[in-house]
Coordinates of C-alpha atoms in Angstrom, one line a residue:
Chain A
M32 CA -24.8 2.1 -27.3
R33 CA -22.0 4.0 -25.2
S34 CA -22.5 1.5 -22.5
R35 CA -22.6 -1.4 -24.7
R36 CA -19.4 -0.3 -26.3
W37 CA -18.0 0.2 -22.9
Q38 CA -18.9 -3.3 -22.0
S39 CA -17.3 -4.7 -25.0
K40 CA -14.1 -3.0 -24.3
M41 CA -14.3 -4.2 -20.8
K42 CA -14.1 -7.6 -22.0
R43 CA -11.5 -7.1 -24.3
L44 CA -9.1 -5.3 -22.0
V45 CA -10.5 -6.6 -18.6
P46 CA -7.3 -5.1 -16.6
L47 CA -5.8 -7.3 -13.8
A48 CA -7.3 -10.0 -11.9
A49 CA -11.0 -11.0 -11.4
L50 CA -11.4 -12.0 -14.8
A51 CA -13.6 -14.9 -14.0
L52 CA -16.2 -12.4 -13.1
A53 CA -16.3 -11.4 -16.6
L54 CA -15.7 -14.7 -18.3
P55 CA -18.0 -17.0 -16.2
A56 CA -17.9 -19.6 -19.3
L57 CA -14.2 -20.3 -18.7
A58 CA -14.6 -20.8 -14.9
A59 CA -14.9 -24.3 -15.2
D60 CA -11.7 -24.9 -16.7
Y61 CA -9.8 -23.2 -13.7
P62 CA -9.7 -23.9 -9.8
P63 CA -12.0 -21.5 -8.1
T64 CA -10.8 -17.8 -7.7
P65 CA -10.4 -16.4 -4.2
A66 CA -13.5 -14.2 -4.9
E67 CA -15.5 -17.6 -5.8
I68 CA -14.3 -19.2 -2.8
V69 CA -15.5 -16.6 -0.4
A70 CA -19.0 -16.3 -2.2
A71 CA -19.4 -19.9 -1.8
A72 CA -18.6 -20.2 1.7
P73 CA -21.3 -21.5 3.9
A74 CA -23.1 -19.4 6.3
A75 CA -21.5 -21.3 9.3
E76 CA -18.3 -20.2 8.3
W77 CA -18.8 -16.6 8.8
T78 CA -18.5 -15.0 12.3
A79 CA -20.6 -11.9 13.1
I80 CA -18.5 -9.0 14.5
D81 CA -19.9 -7.7 18.0
P82 CA -21.2 -4.3 17.5
A83 CA -19.8 -3.3 20.7
D84 CA -16.4 -4.0 19.0
L85 CA -17.1 -1.3 16.1
L86 CA -15.9 2.5 16.1
V87 CA -17.8 4.4 13.9
M88 CA -16.2 7.7 12.7
D89 CA -18.2 10.3 10.6
L90 CA -16.2 12.8 8.6
A91 CA -17.5 16.0 7.4
P92 CA -19.1 15.5 4.0
D93 CA -16.9 15.9 1.0
R94 CA -16.8 19.1 -1.6
D95 CA -19.6 17.4 -3.4
G96 CA -21.6 16.9 -0.1
N97 CA -21.1 13.1 0.0
A98 CA -21.4 11.7 3.5
R99 CA -18.0 10.0 4.7
R100 CA -18.3 7.2 7.2
V101 CA -15.3 5.0 8.3
V102 CA -15.9 1.9 10.3
I103 CA -13.1 0.4 12.5
Q104 CA -13.5 -2.9 14.2
L105 CA -11.5 -2.7 17.6
M106 CA -9.3 -5.8 18.3
P107 CA -11.3 -8.3 20.7
A108 CA -9.9 -10.5 23.1
P109 CA -7.5 -12.3 23.5
F110 CA -5.7 -9.9 21.0
S111 CA -7.0 -6.7 22.5
L112 CA -4.3 -4.5 23.9
G113 CA -4.7 -2.0 26.8
W114 CA -5.2 1.0 24.6
V115 CA -8.6 -0.3 23.5
E116 CA -10.2 0.5 26.7
N117 CA -9.0 4.1 26.6
I118 CA -10.5 4.3 23.0
R119 CA -13.8 3.0 24.4
K120 CA -13.7 5.7 27.2
L121 CA -12.9 8.5 24.7
A122 CA -15.9 7.4 22.1
K123 CA -18.3 7.3 25.3
V124 CA -17.5 11.2 26.1
Q125 CA -17.5 12.1 22.4
W126 CA -14.1 13.4 22.7
W127 CA -13.2 13.0 19.1
D128 CA -16.1 15.3 18.0
G129 CA -14.9 18.3 16.5
T130 CA -11.2 17.0 16.1
A131 CA -9.7 16.3 12.7
I132 CA -7.6 14.5 10.3
Y133 CA -4.1 16.3 10.3
R134 CA -1.8 14.1 8.8
V135 CA -1.8 12.2 5.4
Q136 CA 1.6 10.6 4.3
D137 CA 1.6 8.7 1.0
N138 CA 2.2 5.0 1.3
Y139 CA 2.3 5.1 5.1
V140 CA -0.5 6.5 7.3
V141 CA -3.6 8.7 7.6
Q142 CA -3.6 10.2 11.4
W143 CA -6.4 12.0 13.3
G144 CA -7.2 13.3 16.7
A145 CA -6.3 16.5 18.3
L146 CA -2.6 16.9 17.7
A147 CA -3.0 20.6 16.6
E148 CA -5.4 21.6 19.3
E149 CA -5.8 22.0 23.1
K150 CA -8.0 19.5 23.9
V151 CA -7.9 18.2 27.4
L152 CA -8.2 14.6 27.6
P153 CA -10.6 12.9 30.1
N154 CA -9.8 11.4 33.3
G155 CA -9.1 7.8 33.9
L156 CA -7.0 6.8 30.6
N157 CA -4.3 4.4 31.3
I158 CA -0.9 4.7 29.8
S159 CA 0.2 1.3 29.1
P160 CA 4.0 0.3 29.2
E161 CA 5.9 -0.8 26.1
A162 CA 5.8 -4.3 27.4
A163 CA 1.9 -4.2 26.6
Y164 CA 2.7 -4.4 23.0
L165 CA 3.1 -8.1 23.5
L166 CA 0.7 -10.7 24.6
P167 CA 1.5 -13.9 26.3
L168 CA 0.9 -17.0 24.1
P169 CA -2.2 -19.0 25.3
E170 CA -0.1 -21.8 26.4
A171 CA 3.1 -20.8 27.7
S172 CA 6.1 -21.2 25.3
E173 CA 3.7 -23.0 22.8
I174 CA 4.9 -21.4 19.7
G175 CA 3.1 -24.3 17.9
W176 CA -0.3 -22.5 18.7
L177 CA 0.9 -20.0 16.2
L178 CA 2.8 -21.8 13.8
P179 CA 1.0 -22.3 10.5
H180 CA -1.0 -25.6 10.1
G181 CA -2.8 -25.6 6.8
D182 CA -1.0 -22.2 6.1
A183 CA 2.4 -24.0 5.6
E184 CA 1.9 -24.7 2.0
I185 CA 1.6 -21.1 1.1
G186 CA 4.7 -20.2 2.9
L187 CA 3.4 -17.7 5.4
A188 CA 5.8 -19.1 7.9
R189 CA 8.7 -17.4 5.9
D190 CA 7.9 -14.0 7.4
H191 CA 10.7 -11.4 7.4
Y192 CA 9.7 -9.6 10.7
A193 CA 8.5 -12.4 13.1
F194 CA 9.5 -16.0 14.1
A195 CA 6.1 -17.1 12.8
V196 CA 2.9 -15.5 11.5
A197 CA -0.7 -16.8 11.1
F198 CA -4.1 -16.0 11.1
R199 CA -5.9 -16.5 14.4
G200 CA -9.4 -15.4 15.4
G201 CA -9.8 -13.4 12.4
W202 CA -6.6 -11.3 12.4
P203 CA -3.2 -11.3 11.2
I204 CA -0.9 -12.5 14.2
G205 CA 2.9 -12.7 14.7
G206 CA 4.8 -14.4 17.8
D207 CA 7.9 -16.0 18.8
N208 CA 8.7 -18.5 21.6
G209 CA 6.7 -16.4 24.3
N210 CA 4.7 -13.8 22.9
L211 CA 1.9 -12.7 20.2
W212 CA 1.3 -9.4 18.6
P213 CA -0.8 -8.2 16.0
L214 CA 0.6 -7.1 12.6
H215 CA 0.8 -3.7 10.5
C216 CA -1.0 -4.7 7.3
Y217 CA -3.1 -2.5 5.1
G218 CA -6.0 -0.8 6.8
M219 CA -4.9 -1.6 10.4
V220 CA -5.4 1.1 13.1
G221 CA -2.9 2.1 15.7
V222 CA -2.1 4.6 18.4
A223 CA 0.1 7.5 17.4
R224 CA 2.8 8.3 20.0
G225 CA 5.8 10.4 20.9
I226 CA 8.8 8.9 22.7
E227 CA 7.8 9.8 26.3
N228 CA 5.1 7.3 26.4
T229 CA 3.0 4.8 24.4
G230 CA 0.2 7.4 23.7
T231 CA -3.3 7.2 25.0
G232 CA -5.3 6.4 22.0
A233 CA -6.5 9.9 21.5
D234 CA -4.5 10.1 18.3
L235 CA -4.8 7.3 16.1
Y236 CA -3.6 6.1 12.5
A237 CA -4.6 4.0 9.8
V238 CA -2.3 2.0 7.3
I239 CA -2.9 3.4 3.7
G240 CA 0.3 1.8 2.1
H241 CA 2.7 -1.1 1.9
A242 CA 2.7 -3.0 5.1
P243 CA 5.0 -1.1 7.3
R244 CA 5.9 -4.1 9.4
Q245 CA 8.7 -2.4 11.2
L246 CA 6.1 -0.7 13.5
D247 CA 5.1 -4.0 14.7
R248 CA 6.2 -4.3 18.5
N249 CA 6.8 -0.6 18.3
I250 CA 3.5 0.9 18.6
A251 CA 0.0 -0.3 19.7
L252 CA -2.3 -1.7 17.0
V253 CA -6.0 -1.6 18.1
G254 CA -8.2 -2.4 15.1
R255 CA -8.6 -2.3 11.4
V256 CA -10.8 -0.4 9.1
I257 CA -13.6 -2.9 7.7
E258 CA -15.6 -0.1 5.6
G259 CA -14.7 3.3 4.3
I260 CA -11.0 3.3 4.1
E261 CA -11.2 5.0 0.9
H262 CA -12.4 8.1 2.8
L263 CA -8.9 8.1 4.4
S264 CA -6.7 6.7 1.6
S265 CA -7.8 9.1 -1.0
L266 CA -7.2 12.2 1.0
P267 CA -4.8 14.9 -0.3
R268 CA -1.3 14.0 1.1
G269 CA 0.2 16.6 3.5
K270 CA 3.2 18.8 2.2
G271 CA 4.9 18.9 5.7
E272 CA 7.4 16.6 7.2
L273 CA 5.9 13.2 7.6
G274 CA 2.8 14.2 5.8
F275 CA 1.4 16.6 8.1
Y276 CA -0.7 19.4 6.7
E277 CA 1.1 22.8 7.2
D278 CA -0.7 25.9 8.4
D279 CA -1.1 27.1 4.9
E280 CA -3.1 24.1 4.0
A281 CA -5.3 23.9 7.0
E282 CA -8.3 23.7 5.0
K283 CA -7.4 20.0 4.0
R284 CA -7.7 19.0 7.6
V285 CA -11.0 17.0 7.5
P286 CA -13.2 17.7 10.5
I287 CA -14.4 14.6 12.4
L288 CA -18.3 15.3 13.0
S289 CA -18.4 12.2 15.4
V290 CA -16.8 9.0 16.5
R291 CA -19.2 6.6 18.3
L292 CA -19.0 3.0 19.3
G293 CA -21.2 0.5 17.4
P294 CA -24.4 0.6 19.6
E295 CA -24.5 4.4 19.9
A296 CA -23.9 4.8 16.0
S297 CA -27.0 5.4 14.0
G298 CA -27.7 3.4 10.8
L299 CA -25.1 0.8 11.3
P300 CA -25.3 -2.4 9.4
G301 CA -24.2 -5.7 10.8
F302 CA -20.6 -7.2 9.8
E303 CA -19.2 -10.4 9.6
Y304 CA -15.8 -12.1 8.8
L305 CA -14.7 -15.4 7.2
S306 CA -13.5 -17.4 10.1
T307 CA -9.7 -17.9 9.7
D308 CA -9.9 -21.4 11.1
S309 CA -12.6 -22.4 8.5
A310 CA -11.9 -24.8 5.4
S311 CA -13.0 -22.0 3.1
F312 CA -10.4 -19.5 4.5
A313 CA -7.7 -22.1 4.0
A314 CA -8.9 -22.4 0.6
Y315 CA -8.9 -18.6 -0.1
A316 CA -5.7 -18.2 1.2
H317 CA -4.3 -21.1 -0.8
A318 CA -6.0 -19.6 -4.1
R319 CA -4.6 -16.1 -3.1
A320 CA -1.1 -17.7 -3.2
N321 CA -1.7 -19.7 -6.2
R322 CA -3.7 -17.6 -8.7
Q323 CA -4.6 -19.4 -11.8
D324 CA -7.1 -18.8 -14.3
A325 CA -7.5 -17.0 -17.7
F326 CA -5.7 -14.2 -16.5
Y327 CA -3.2 -15.6 -14.1
K328 CA -0.9 -17.9 -16.1
V329 CA 2.0 -18.3 -13.4
P330 CA 0.9 -19.0 -9.7
A331 CA 3.2 -17.3 -7.4
G332 CA 3.3 -20.5 -4.9
G333 CA 3.4 -18.2 -2.0
A334 CA 1.9 -15.1 -0.4
D335 CA 3.1 -12.7 2.3
I336 CA 0.5 -12.6 5.2
C337 CA -0.6 -8.8 4.3
N338 CA -1.4 -10.1 0.9
V339 CA -4.4 -12.3 2.3
P340 CA -6.7 -9.7 3.6
V341 CA -9.4 -11.5 5.8
P342 CA -12.7 -11.3 3.9
I343 CA -15.3 -9.1 5.6
R344 CA -18.7 -8.1 4.4
R345 CA -21.9 -6.6 5.6
I346 CA -24.6 -9.3 6.9
A347 CA -27.2 -9.5 4.4
G348 CA -30.8 -8.4 5.3
Chain B
M1031 CA 2.3 31.5 18.9
R1032 CA 0.1 29.0 17.3
S1033 CA 3.1 27.6 15.3
R1034 CA 5.2 27.4 18.5
R1035 CA 2.6 25.5 20.3
W1036 CA 2.1 23.2 17.3
Q1037 CA 5.9 22.6 17.5
S1038 CA 5.9 21.7 21.1
K1039 CA 3.1 19.3 20.4
M1040 CA 4.8 17.9 17.5
K1041 CA 7.7 17.1 19.9
R1042 CA 5.5 15.5 22.6
L1043 CA 3.7 13.5 20.0
V1044 CA 5.8 13.1 17.0
P1045 CA 4.1 10.3 15.6
L1046 CA 5.7 7.2 13.8
A1047 CA 9.3 7.1 12.5
A1048 CA 11.8 10.0 11.7
L1049 CA 12.1 10.9 15.2
A1050 CA 15.6 11.6 14.7
L1051 CA 14.6 14.6 12.6
A1052 CA 13.0 16.0 15.5
L1053 CA 15.5 15.1 18.0
P1054 CA 18.9 15.8 16.7
A1055 CA 20.4 15.9 20.2
L1056 CA 19.6 12.0 20.6
A1057 CA 21.1 11.0 17.2
A1058 CA 24.5 10.1 18.7
D1059 CA 23.1 7.4 20.6
Y1060 CA 21.7 5.5 18.1
P1061 CA 22.8 4.1 15.0
P1062 CA 22.1 6.2 11.8
T1063 CA 18.6 6.0 10.6
P1064 CA 17.9 5.1 6.9
A1065 CA 17.1 8.8 6.1
E1066 CA 20.5 9.8 7.7
I1067 CA 22.3 7.2 5.8
V1068 CA 21.0 8.4 2.5
A1069 CA 21.5 12.1 3.1
A1070 CA 25.1 11.3 4.1
A1071 CA 25.8 9.2 0.9
P1072 CA 28.5 10.5 -1.1
A1073 CA 27.8 12.1 -4.6
A1074 CA 29.6 9.2 -6.3
E1075 CA 27.0 6.7 -5.0
W1076 CA 24.2 8.6 -6.9
T1077 CA 23.5 7.6 -10.3
A1078 CA 21.8 10.0 -12.7
I1079 CA 18.7 8.8 -14.4
D1080 CA 18.9 9.3 -18.1
P1081 CA 16.3 11.9 -19.1
A1082 CA 15.4 9.5 -22.4
D1083 CA 14.1 7.1 -19.8
L1084 CA 11.6 9.3 -18.2
L1085 CA 8.2 9.6 -19.1
V1086 CA 6.4 12.8 -18.1
M1087 CA 2.5 12.9 -17.5
D1088 CA 0.8 16.0 -17.1
L1089 CA -2.9 15.7 -15.8
A1090 CA -5.5 18.5 -15.8
P1091 CA -5.2 20.7 -12.8
D1092 CA -7.0 19.8 -9.6
R1093 CA -10.3 21.6 -8.5
D1094 CA -8.1 24.3 -6.9
G1095 CA -5.9 24.9 -9.9
N1096 CA -2.9 23.1 -8.9
A1097 CA -0.8 21.5 -11.7
R1098 CA -0.4 17.7 -11.4
R1099 CA 2.7 16.2 -13.0
V1100 CA 3.6 12.5 -12.7
V1101 CA 7.3 11.5 -13.7
I1102 CA 7.8 7.9 -14.5
Q1103 CA 11.2 6.1 -14.9
L1104 CA 11.1 3.5 -17.8
M1105 CA 13.1 0.5 -16.9
P1106 CA 16.6 0.7 -18.8
A1107 CA 18.5 -2.2 -20.2
P1108 CA 19.0 -5.0 -19.1
F1109 CA 15.8 -5.2 -17.4
S1110 CA 13.7 -3.2 -20.0
L1111 CA 10.9 -5.5 -21.4
G1112 CA 9.6 -5.3 -25.0
W1113 CA 6.6 -2.9 -24.0
V1114 CA 9.0 -0.1 -23.4
E1115 CA 9.5 0.7 -27.1
N1116 CA 5.8 0.7 -27.7
I1117 CA 5.4 3.3 -24.9
R1118 CA 8.2 5.5 -26.6
K1119 CA 6.3 5.4 -29.8
L1120 CA 3.2 6.3 -28.3
A1121 CA 4.6 9.1 -26.6
K1122 CA 6.3 10.3 -29.7
V1123 CA 3.0 10.6 -31.5
Q1124 CA 1.4 12.2 -28.4
W1125 CA -1.0 9.3 -28.3
W1126 CA -2.2 9.7 -24.8
D1127 CA -3.0 13.5 -25.1
G1128 CA -6.6 13.6 -24.3
T1129 CA -7.0 10.3 -22.8
A1130 CA -7.7 9.9 -19.0
I1131 CA -7.3 8.1 -15.8
Y1132 CA -10.6 5.8 -15.8
R1133 CA -9.7 3.5 -13.0
V1134 CA -8.7 3.7 -9.2
Q1135 CA -9.1 0.5 -7.1
D1136 CA -8.2 1.2 -3.4
N1137 CA -5.1 -0.9 -2.2
Y1138 CA -4.2 -1.8 -5.7
V1139 CA -3.9 0.4 -9.0
V1140 CA -4.6 3.5 -10.8
Q1141 CA -5.2 2.8 -14.5
W1142 CA -5.1 5.2 -17.6
G1143 CA -5.3 5.4 -21.3
A1144 CA -8.3 5.2 -23.5
L1145 CA -10.3 2.2 -22.6
A1146 CA -13.4 3.9 -22.5
E1147 CA -12.8 5.6 -25.8
E1148 CA -12.4 4.7 -29.4
K1149 CA -8.9 5.8 -30.1
V1150 CA -6.9 4.2 -32.9
L1151 CA -3.5 2.9 -32.1
P1152 CA -0.6 4.0 -34.1
N1153 CA 1.0 1.2 -36.5
G1154 CA 4.3 -0.2 -35.6
L1155 CA 3.4 -1.5 -31.9
N1156 CA 4.7 -4.9 -31.1
I1157 CA 2.6 -7.4 -29.2
S1158 CA 5.2 -9.3 -27.0
P1159 CA 4.6 -12.9 -26.2
E1160 CA 4.0 -13.8 -22.6
A1161 CA 7.3 -15.4 -22.5
A1162 CA 8.8 -11.9 -22.8
Y1163 CA 7.7 -11.3 -19.1
L1164 CA 11.0 -13.0 -18.2
L1165 CA 14.5 -12.0 -19.0
P1166 CA 17.3 -14.6 -19.3
L1167 CA 20.0 -14.4 -16.6
P1168 CA 23.2 -12.5 -17.6
E1169 CA 25.1 -15.6 -17.2
A1170 CA 23.1 -18.8 -18.0
S1171 CA 21.6 -20.7 -15.0
E1172 CA 23.8 -18.4 -12.8
I1173 CA 21.2 -17.7 -10.1
G1174 CA 24.2 -16.6 -8.0
W1175 CA 24.1 -13.3 -10.0
L1176 CA 20.7 -12.4 -8.2
L1177 CA 21.4 -14.3 -5.0
P1178 CA 21.7 -11.6 -2.2
H1179 CA 25.2 -10.5 -1.2
G1180 CA 25.2 -8.1 1.6
D1181 CA 21.5 -8.4 1.5
A1182 CA 21.6 -11.8 3.0
E1183 CA 21.6 -10.5 6.6
I1184 CA 18.3 -8.6 6.2
G1185 CA 16.6 -11.9 4.9
L1186 CA 15.6 -10.5 1.5
A1187 CA 16.2 -14.1 0.3
R1188 CA 13.2 -15.4 2.3
D1189 CA 10.7 -14.2 -0.6
H1190 CA 7.3 -15.7 -0.9
Y1191 CA 7.2 -15.2 -4.5
A1192 CA 10.4 -15.8 -6.1
F1193 CA 13.3 -18.0 -5.7
A1194 CA 15.4 -15.2 -5.0
V1195 CA 15.1 -11.4 -5.0
A1196 CA 17.6 -8.5 -4.9
F1197 CA 18.1 -5.0 -6.1
R1198 CA 20.1 -4.9 -9.1
G1199 CA 20.8 -1.7 -11.3
G1200 CA 18.6 0.3 -9.2
W1201 CA 15.6 -1.9 -9.4
P1202 CA 13.8 -4.7 -7.2
I1203 CA 14.4 -8.0 -9.2
G1204 CA 13.3 -11.6 -8.8
G1205 CA 14.6 -14.7 -10.4
D1206 CA 14.9 -18.4 -10.5
N1207 CA 17.5 -20.8 -12.0
G1208 CA 17.1 -19.4 -15.6
N1209 CA 15.2 -16.0 -15.6
L1210 CA 15.0 -12.8 -14.1
W1211 CA 11.8 -10.4 -13.5
P1212 CA 11.0 -7.0 -12.0
L1213 CA 8.7 -6.9 -9.0
H1214 CA 5.3 -5.4 -8.3
C1215 CA 6.3 -2.9 -5.5
Y1216 CA 4.4 0.2 -4.5
G1217 CA 4.6 2.8 -7.4
M1218 CA 5.7 0.3 -10.1
V1219 CA 4.0 0.8 -13.5
G1220 CA 2.8 -1.9 -15.8
V1221 CA 0.9 -2.7 -18.9
A1222 CA -2.9 -3.3 -18.5
R1223 CA -4.2 -6.1 -20.6
G1224 CA -7.0 -8.6 -21.3
I1225 CA -6.5 -12.3 -22.0
E1226 CA -6.2 -12.2 -25.6
N1227 CA -2.6 -10.7 -25.6
T1228 CA -0.3 -9.2 -23.3
G1229 CA -1.1 -5.6 -24.2
T1230 CA 0.4 -2.7 -26.0
G1231 CA 1.4 -0.4 -23.3
A1232 CA -1.4 2.0 -24.4
D1233 CA -3.2 1.4 -21.1
L1234 CA -0.9 1.5 -18.0
Y1235 CA -1.3 1.1 -14.4
A1236 CA 0.5 2.2 -11.2
V1237 CA 0.5 0.0 -7.9
I1238 CA -1.1 2.3 -5.1
G1239 CA -1.3 -0.3 -2.5
H1240 CA 0.2 -3.2 -0.5
A1241 CA 2.9 -4.8 -3.2
P1242 CA 0.6 -7.1 -5.5
R1243 CA 3.3 -9.4 -6.3
Q1244 CA 1.1 -12.4 -7.5
L1245 CA 1.2 -10.0 -10.7
D1246 CA 4.9 -10.8 -11.2
R1247 CA 5.4 -12.8 -14.4
N1248 CA 1.6 -12.3 -15.0
I1249 CA 1.8 -8.8 -16.6
A1250 CA 4.5 -6.5 -17.9
L1251 CA 6.2 -4.1 -15.6
V1252 CA 7.8 -0.9 -17.6
G1253 CA 8.8 1.4 -14.9
R1254 CA 8.0 3.1 -11.6
V1255 CA 6.7 6.5 -10.7
I1256 CA 9.6 8.5 -9.1
E1257 CA 7.7 11.9 -8.5
G1258 CA 4.0 12.7 -8.3
I1259 CA 2.7 9.4 -7.1
E1260 CA 0.2 11.4 -4.8
H1261 CA -1.5 12.8 -7.9
L1262 CA -2.5 9.2 -8.6
S1263 CA -2.8 7.5 -5.1
S1264 CA -5.2 10.3 -3.7
L1265 CA -7.8 10.1 -6.6
P1266 CA -11.2 9.0 -5.5
R1267 CA -11.6 5.4 -6.0
G1268 CA -14.3 4.3 -8.6
K1269 CA -17.5 2.7 -7.5
G1270 CA -17.6 0.2 -10.3
E1271 CA -16.2 -3.2 -10.3
L1272 CA -12.3 -3.3 -10.2
G1273 CA -12.5 0.4 -9.3
F1274 CA -13.6 1.5 -12.8
Y1275 CA -15.3 4.9 -12.7
E1276 CA -19.0 4.2 -13.8
D1277 CA -20.9 6.5 -16.2
D1278 CA -22.3 8.5 -13.5
E1279 CA -19.1 9.4 -12.1
A1280 CA -17.6 10.1 -15.4
E1281 CA -16.5 13.4 -14.0
K1282 CA -13.8 11.8 -11.7
R1283 CA -12.0 10.4 -14.8
V1284 CA -9.0 13.2 -14.7
P1285 CA -7.9 14.2 -18.3
I1286 CA -4.5 13.4 -19.2
L1287 CA -3.2 16.8 -20.9
S1288 CA 0.0 15.2 -22.3
V1289 CA 2.6 12.5 -21.9
R1290 CA 6.2 13.2 -23.2
L1291 CA 9.3 11.5 -23.2
G1292 CA 11.8 13.6 -20.7
P1293 CA 13.8 15.1 -23.7
E1294 CA 10.3 16.7 -25.1
A1295 CA 9.0 17.8 -21.6
S1296 CA 9.3 21.2 -20.3
G1297 CA 10.6 22.2 -17.1
L1298 CA 11.9 18.8 -16.2
P1299 CA 14.7 18.7 -13.5
G1300 CA 17.0 16.0 -13.3
F1301 CA 16.9 12.9 -11.1
E1302 CA 19.2 10.3 -9.6
Y1303 CA 19.0 7.3 -7.5
L1304 CA 21.1 5.9 -4.8
S1305 CA 23.2 2.9 -6.6
T1306 CA 22.0 -0.4 -5.2
D1307 CA 25.5 -1.5 -5.4
S1308 CA 26.9 0.9 -3.2
A1309 CA 27.9 0.9 0.5
S1310 CA 25.3 3.5 1.4
F1311 CA 22.4 1.4 -0.2
A1312 CA 23.5 -1.6 1.9
A1313 CA 23.8 0.3 5.1
Y1314 CA 20.3 2.0 4.1
A1315 CA 18.7 -1.5 3.5
H1316 CA 20.3 -2.8 6.8
A1317 CA 18.9 0.3 8.8
R1318 CA 15.4 -0.3 7.1
A1319 CA 15.5 -3.9 8.3
N1320 CA 16.9 -2.8 12.0
R1321 CA 15.3 0.3 12.7
Q1322 CA 16.6 1.5 16.2
D1323 CA 16.3 4.9 17.6
A1324 CA 14.5 6.8 20.2
F1325 CA 11.2 5.7 18.6
Y1326 CA 12.1 2.3 17.4
K1327 CA 12.7 0.0 20.5
V1328 CA 12.5 -3.5 18.7
P1329 CA 14.4 -3.7 15.5
A1330 CA 12.6 -6.3 13.1
G1331 CA 15.8 -7.9 11.8
G1332 CA 14.3 -8.2 8.3
A1333 CA 12.4 -6.5 5.6
D1334 CA 10.7 -7.6 2.6
I1335 CA 12.1 -6.2 -0.6
C1336 CA 9.2 -3.9 -1.3
N1337 CA 9.6 -2.3 2.0
V1338 CA 13.0 -1.1 1.0
P1339 CA 12.1 1.7 -1.6
V1340 CA 15.2 2.7 -3.6
P1341 CA 16.0 6.3 -2.5
I1342 CA 15.4 8.7 -5.7
R1343 CA 15.8 12.5 -5.7
R1344 CA 16.2 15.6 -7.8
I1345 CA 19.6 16.5 -8.5
A1346 CA 20.3 19.7 -6.9
G1347 CA 21.1 22.9 -9.0

């Protein structure tokens, strides 16, 4: 009874988006929603993520004893920046085990590693120069490679922070006439640093707010959270400057039990993303930019690239 | 000793932004940062927020007994949509007292009210039509009123979702050749609804993720959180569809102790915002779009309007 009442309320007041889910009878009257397009994409349009590109971070259980696992996809070639190799080395020597999350700044980032501790780094880490934030275009001076093709109509080209942006190889990428770089969208993971150098990768952050695109080309991006972002984004914010946990709130620093590369992580499912070159992805992006159903009356006619998250899911079975 | 070591670590690895705070000696070599510009703005450029426009929501204390207060500024004239009057009525009859937060969807919204309960609404609430999402331009067909003035150089005009956007009267506003509407940036508060009508204002949501601008003109915005957003954004995400808390996680629904208009709320400080017509705001927006200091090497040369939050602070004393 309670549940039925709840359900009937849900139908009356289905809040924001995804109305099509609640009202399948109306679906035929509207173009397919982004979620429907993704659900209908053929298997051939999904690309498996190499488990070797996964970084699996197990946090200490929450206060109710629930496990907290965060799965990060490291950027593969040709977008992989130099810091990714350091991260692989750090994971292999289990360097992060026993470190902690020490910074949570609202509408910005969650950061972890060993900032608050004396923890010696392993040998063999390379410090890349700032120039390494940029990658050469696959074909020299061929910005056309990046310029939107099917994306043009949703206006992705009108970016505020880059000459051109587009999805390539499953990632949001920006560029100009000579270089490419990855973009700071929600969930992206980057390398914390000071000013002396570009950082090793031992301290990492994940974006948990509105895309801080001003960081593009100023700091290294190495991947994105593909599962468990809520274990980072829902952490209590730090009271200190920049969201650092202060000494009197040290109990908020979530211990990191372990960080492993995919092949060494236990119980890891497979993951796949909707190929950003596929027809379904183009239709999905178009639908994200032109919502129209029983809920959305006025399609925007455009979307910024960080408002078109690449669909990622567990491989069934 | 611990603290000094921490401090020295902080200097070596000051992560992301606000480096100028840690390195005052270098400040002279760079243009002022956004934070420095705001701190230096003369008192005359700050505008007091009318306490009558504040909505004060006190949540039940957290598990450690800490008080949780969320302060919302309701949109004032000329941007105030019809739903704001309903919200004032609901607050006056203390309608929200005893209701709860019942939905937290990652990178999207937190929602509260009485969706899960049978709670009769007071008489006298008006249901505005969808047309009321739009406000007429102050001067008919004068989009020039909205077109960026000083904002032009930071490229705010290149918006994906509206013909033009700009800050007016302290708010991010979009428009076309006949109408204005407020924008769904981080922290904005809107009216949850179903499809039968535009909602009363009894169920509200706050944006806790990347700006969902596709909701502009599709749902009513009524204000923004100006203090305490972390009490919403850090709540555990719901397991249900759209982030609703399911029956087996009912203990996550945070009880709302009371919601009062500013003049009826106890212990409420005054607030003020940096006037968006001021010289300091123009300089602040320019600096947000052109970060350049010891940390930021490559200024973006632009910013999207939701990445330029309007500075708001408590009035000193």
